[in-house]
Tab-separated table of C-alpha atoms in Angstrom:
chain	number	residue	atom	x	y	z
L	1	ASN	CA	108.147	79.596	92.202
L	2	ALA	CA	110.686	82.340	92.913
L	3	GLY	CA	108.024	84.998	93.433
L	4	VAL	CA	109.341	88.547	92.956
L	5	THR	CA	113.011	88.922	92.368
L	6	GLN	CA	115.135	92.152	92.204
L	7	THR	CA	118.595	92.753	91.308
L	8	PRO	CA	120.984	94.210	92.519
L	9	LYS	CA	120.515	93.960	96.216
L	10	PHE	CA	122.881	96.960	96.889
L	11	GLN	CA	124.324	99.660	94.514
L	12	VAL	CA	126.349	102.781	94.783
L	13	LEU	CA	126.115	105.430	92.185
L	14	LYS	CA	127.772	108.767	91.603
L	15	THR	CA	125.661	111.813	90.761
L	16	GLY	CA	124.716	111.863	87.184
L	17	GLN	CA	125.260	108.135	86.390
L	18	SER	CA	122.466	105.955	85.091
L	19	MET	CA	121.416	102.497	85.861
L	20	THR	CA	118.539	99.979	85.714
L	21	LEU	CA	116.912	98.094	88.563
L	22	GLN	CA	115.667	94.687	87.508
L	23	CYS	CA	112.474	93.170	88.686
L	24	ALA	CA	110.838	89.939	87.639
L	25	GLN	CA	107.888	87.845	88.729
L	26	ASP	CA	106.904	84.289	87.896
L	27	MET	CA	103.283	84.416	89.096
L	28	ASN	CA	101.598	85.653	85.730
L	29	HIS	CA	100.448	88.834	87.651
L	30	GLU	CA	98.980	91.571	85.464
L	31	TYR	CA	100.004	94.452	87.888
L	32	MET	CA	103.492	95.452	88.692
L	33	SER	CA	104.769	98.439	90.536
L	34	TRP	CA	107.774	100.233	91.975
L	35	TYR	CA	107.949	102.002	95.348
L	36	ARG	CA	110.574	103.764	97.181
L	37	GLN	CA	110.787	103.755	100.896
L	38	ASP	CA	112.393	106.635	102.956
L	39	PRO	CA	112.315	106.776	106.817
L	40	GLY	CA	109.170	108.284	108.215
L	41	MET	CA	107.430	108.443	104.693
L	42	GLY	CA	106.181	104.872	104.191
L	43	LEU	CA	106.374	103.509	100.668
L	44	ARG	CA	105.635	105.964	97.755
L	45	LEU	CA	104.630	104.660	94.376
L	46	ILE	CA	106.998	105.651	91.528
L	47	HIS	CA	105.497	103.973	88.399
L	48	TYR	CA	103.078	100.918	88.062
L	49	SER	CA	101.732	98.867	85.153
L	50	VAL	CA	98.561	97.008	84.625
L	51	GLY	CA	99.922	94.826	81.755
L	52	ALA	CA	102.537	94.473	79.076
L	53	GLY	CA	102.781	97.632	77.240
L	54	ILE	CA	100.860	99.803	79.696
L	55	THR	CA	102.581	101.886	82.372
L	56	ASP	CA	101.633	105.012	84.248
L	57	GLN	CA	102.947	107.458	86.871
L	58	GLY	CA	102.581	107.108	90.559
L	59	GLU	CA	103.380	109.556	93.252
L	60	VAL	CA	107.022	110.354	92.573
L	61	PRO	CA	107.939	109.456	89.116
L	62	ASN	CA	110.336	112.337	88.285
L	63	GLY	CA	113.919	111.108	87.367
L	64	TYR	CA	112.644	107.533	86.708
L	65	ASN	CA	111.450	105.593	83.653
L	66	VAL	CA	109.823	102.388	83.218
L	67	SER	CA	108.726	99.960	80.377
L	68	ARG	CA	106.876	96.689	80.408
L	69	SER	CA	107.560	94.647	77.232
L	70	THR	CA	106.607	91.238	78.888
L	71	THR	CA	104.333	90.264	81.804
L	72	GLU	CA	107.232	88.984	83.870
L	73	ASP	CA	109.570	91.968	83.713
L	74	PHE	CA	109.324	95.490	84.894
L	75	PRO	CA	112.779	97.405	84.990
L	76	LEU	CA	113.244	100.710	86.629
L	77	ARG	CA	115.716	103.164	85.026
L	78	LEU	CA	117.337	105.950	86.789
L	79	LEU	CA	118.268	108.449	84.062
L	80	SER	CA	120.688	110.726	85.929
L	81	ALA	CA	121.073	109.790	89.550
L	82	ALA	CA	120.885	112.408	92.307
L	83	PRO	CA	121.441	112.243	95.870
L	84	SER	CA	117.779	112.530	96.565
L	85	GLN	CA	117.182	109.145	94.998
L	86	THR	CA	119.188	107.457	97.811
L	87	SER	CA	116.494	105.084	99.087
L	88	VAL	CA	115.339	101.422	99.292
L	89	TYR	CA	113.384	100.338	96.065
L	90	PHE	CA	110.818	97.822	96.141
L	91	CYS	CA	109.103	95.932	93.259
L	92	ALA	CA	105.748	94.363	93.891
L	93	SER	CA	103.203	92.457	91.850
L	94	SER	CA	99.669	91.496	92.146
L	95	SER	CA	96.639	90.199	90.433
L	96	LEU	CA	93.935	92.738	89.328
L	97	LEU	CA	90.412	92.153	90.873
L	98	ALA	CA	87.225	93.854	89.853
L	99	GLY	CA	87.135	96.012	92.863
L	100	GLY	CA	90.816	96.841	93.223
L	101	LEU	CA	94.225	95.263	93.568
L	102	ASP	CA	94.825	91.780	95.238
L	103	GLU	CA	97.597	91.141	97.764
L	104	GLN	CA	100.858	92.728	96.572
L	105	PHE	CA	103.811	90.351	96.531
L	106	PHE	CA	107.138	92.229	97.287
L	107	GLY	CA	110.670	91.666	96.160
L	108	PRO	CA	113.396	91.769	98.797
L	109	GLY	CA	114.351	95.359	97.810
L	110	THR	CA	117.458	97.378	96.394
L	111	ARG	CA	119.323	99.610	98.622
L	112	LEU	CA	120.717	102.522	96.525
L	113	THR	CA	123.068	105.115	97.650
L	114	VAL	CA	123.954	108.205	95.389
L	115	LEU	CA	126.962	109.949	96.276
Q	1	ALA	CA	92.203	110.578	95.585
Q	2	GLN	CA	92.700	107.908	98.390
Q	3	SER	CA	94.946	108.336	101.498
Q	4	VAL	CA	95.872	106.535	104.620
Q	5	THR	CA	96.644	108.069	108.105
Q	6	GLN	CA	98.334	106.017	110.758
Q	7	LEU	CA	98.223	107.475	114.151
Q	8	GLY	CA	101.483	107.018	116.106
Q	9	SER	CA	104.804	106.437	114.300
Q	10	HIS	CA	105.952	104.441	117.340
Q	11	VAL	CA	104.036	102.145	119.704
Q	12	SER	CA	105.496	100.300	122.650
Q	13	VAL	CA	103.653	97.551	124.469
Q	14	SER	CA	104.616	95.040	127.036
Q	15	GLU	CA	104.914	91.335	126.190
Q	16	GLY	CA	101.397	89.905	126.646
Q	17	ALA	CA	99.636	93.277	126.358
Q	18	LEU	CA	97.084	94.003	123.740
Q	19	VAL	CA	98.432	95.561	120.499
Q	20	LEU	CA	96.321	98.257	118.873
Q	21	LEU	CA	97.656	99.996	115.731
Q	22	ARG	CA	95.419	102.629	114.186
Q	23	CYS	CA	94.511	103.330	110.599
Q	24	ASN	CA	91.984	105.591	109.054
Q	25	TYR	CA	91.677	105.795	105.373
Q	26	SER	CA	89.990	108.201	102.784
Q	27	SER	CA	88.536	106.792	99.575
Q	28	SER	CA	85.805	107.902	97.196
Q	29	VAL	CA	84.889	104.320	96.456
Q	30	PRO	CA	84.539	101.157	98.511
Q	31	PRO	CA	88.049	100.361	99.538
Q	32	TYR	CA	90.093	97.246	99.631
Q	33	LEU	CA	92.289	97.569	102.739
Q	34	PHE	CA	95.520	95.792	103.946
Q	35	TRP	CA	97.974	95.508	106.582
Q	36	TYR	CA	101.580	94.610	105.934
Q	37	VAL	CA	104.495	93.821	108.093
Q	38	GLN	CA	108.021	94.650	107.646
Q	39	TYR	CA	110.899	93.081	109.631
Q	40	PRO	CA	114.184	94.650	109.716
Q	41	ASN	CA	116.099	94.568	106.313
Q	42	GLN	CA	113.290	92.586	104.632
Q	43	GLY	CA	110.461	93.244	102.232
Q	44	LEU	CA	106.825	93.539	103.191
Q	45	GLN	CA	104.626	90.680	103.672
Q	46	LEU	CA	100.776	90.662	103.988
Q	47	LEU	CA	99.243	90.360	107.426
Q	48	LEU	CA	95.612	90.494	106.411
Q	49	LYS	CA	93.255	91.987	103.961
Q	50	TYR	CA	89.574	93.166	103.588
Q	51	THR	CA	88.001	93.135	100.166
Q	52	THR	CA	84.453	92.357	100.655
Q	53	GLY	CA	82.055	90.370	103.066
Q	54	ALA	CA	82.983	89.913	106.803
Q	55	THR	CA	84.245	93.002	108.185
Q	56	LEU	CA	86.319	91.315	110.864
Q	57	VAL	CA	89.188	89.790	109.166
Q	58	LYS	CA	91.772	87.548	110.642
Q	59	GLY	CA	95.339	87.334	109.643
Q	60	ILE	CA	98.443	85.593	110.385
Q	61	ASN	CA	100.358	85.535	113.776
Q	62	GLY	CA	97.073	86.095	115.761
Q	63	PHE	CA	96.385	89.649	114.262
Q	64	GLU	CA	92.919	90.652	113.133
Q	65	ALA	CA	91.458	94.037	111.915
Q	66	GLU	CA	87.954	95.399	111.688
Q	67	PHE	CA	86.613	97.491	108.817
Q	68	LYS	CA	84.369	100.136	110.069
Q	69	LYS	CA	82.873	102.145	107.196
Q	70	SER	CA	81.103	104.642	109.255
Q	71	GLU	CA	84.526	105.431	111.102
Q	72	THR	CA	86.754	105.048	108.066
Q	73	SER	CA	88.926	102.851	110.043
Q	74	PHE	CA	90.817	99.548	109.843
Q	75	HIS	CA	92.601	99.128	113.261
Q	76	LEU	CA	94.884	96.264	113.609
Q	77	THR	CA	94.784	94.369	117.048
Q	78	LYS	CA	96.397	91.324	118.658
Q	79	PRO	CA	95.275	90.120	122.157
Q	80	SER	CA	98.697	89.350	123.385
Q	81	ALA	CA	101.926	90.727	122.070
Q	82	HIS	CA	104.999	88.684	121.648
Q	83	MET	CA	108.572	89.820	121.175
Q	84	SER	CA	108.608	88.466	117.738
Q	85	ASP	CA	105.941	91.055	116.696
Q	86	ALA	CA	108.456	93.804	116.945
Q	87	ALA	CA	108.499	95.219	113.501
Q	88	GLU	CA	107.124	98.015	111.329
Q	89	TYR	CA	103.407	97.845	110.277
Q	90	PHE	CA	101.885	99.525	107.286
Q	91	CYS	CA	98.303	100.013	106.371
Q	92	ALA	CA	97.368	100.447	102.855
Q	93	VAL	CA	94.216	101.116	100.645
Q	94	SER	CA	93.449	100.274	97.005
Q	95	GLY	CA	90.902	102.007	94.810
Q	96	THR	CA	88.966	100.258	92.059
Q	97	GLY	CA	89.381	99.551	88.485
Q	98	THR	CA	92.407	98.522	86.347
Q	99	ALA	CA	93.963	101.889	87.164
Q	100	SER	CA	94.014	101.119	90.826
Q	101	LYS	CA	96.912	102.127	92.877
Q	102	LEU	CA	97.949	101.088	96.321
Q	103	THR	CA	98.453	104.018	98.865
Q	104	PHE	CA	100.400	103.337	101.960
Q	105	GLY	CA	100.413	104.855	105.375
Q	106	THR	CA	103.676	106.146	106.792
Q	107	GLY	CA	103.927	103.181	109.075
Q	108	THR	CA	103.926	102.384	112.739
Q	109	ARG	CA	106.983	100.814	114.396
Q	110	LEU	CA	105.935	98.367	117.293
Q	111	GLN	CA	108.248	97.882	120.133
Q	112	VAL	CA	107.627	94.997	122.577
Q	113	THR	CA	109.281	95.140	125.819
Q	114	LEU	CA	109.673	92.549	128.623
C-alpha cells in the first residue's frame, strides 16, 4: 500500500496563477481532508469530505476549492494564488467511526510558495 | 465547537529526564483525542489515541497519555527522554458523527539536550 500520496512536493506560483494539488489514498478511507500548516498556528483544516460526492468547508476555506468524484482522490484547487497562501499543505485520510474520526494518515506534504 | 490548547510552544528537557507535554481540550461531546509527532520536513504520524475504554493509553516510542475528563486534559508523558524524541508534537480532538472534524493544537516543539 502506498498510503496517502501527494503531488507535487514543491511548487512556486506567481500571484494570480491557479493550480491543483493532488491527493490520493489506497486504503478505502471514507474521510479525506486538506490542512495547511503555518509556523505557530498548527494545522488548520481547509476542506474535508466524508465520501465521494460530499465535501464541506473547514476553518480556512477561502481561496480553495475541492471535489471528490472517487473514494481515492481528493484534489485541492487554488483559484487565484495569493502570497497569503504560501504554506505547507497536507492531505490526510481516515476511517469514520461511530464516535468520531479514526487515526488520520498524512501525506508527505506540498510546500507551496506564492510570489 | 471544539478546541485544543497546548501549553508551551517550546519545551526543553535533558536526555533521560521526564517529558511532559500538556494538552487541554474543549468539546461538547465525548471526544476522541490524539497525539501526533512531526519530525523535520516530514508529515505527521500518530503517537497514540484515546477513543473509549481505558483512560491511560500507551503509544509508540515509550509515550503514554491519560484522558482526564474532569480536567479536560490529555497530557503526553515519557519517563526518560531520548535525543531522537526531538520533534514537534500536536494534540488533536475529534468530535462525533459523520461530519466530524479534527482540530489541532498549535504544537509544542520538544528539544532534548545532553
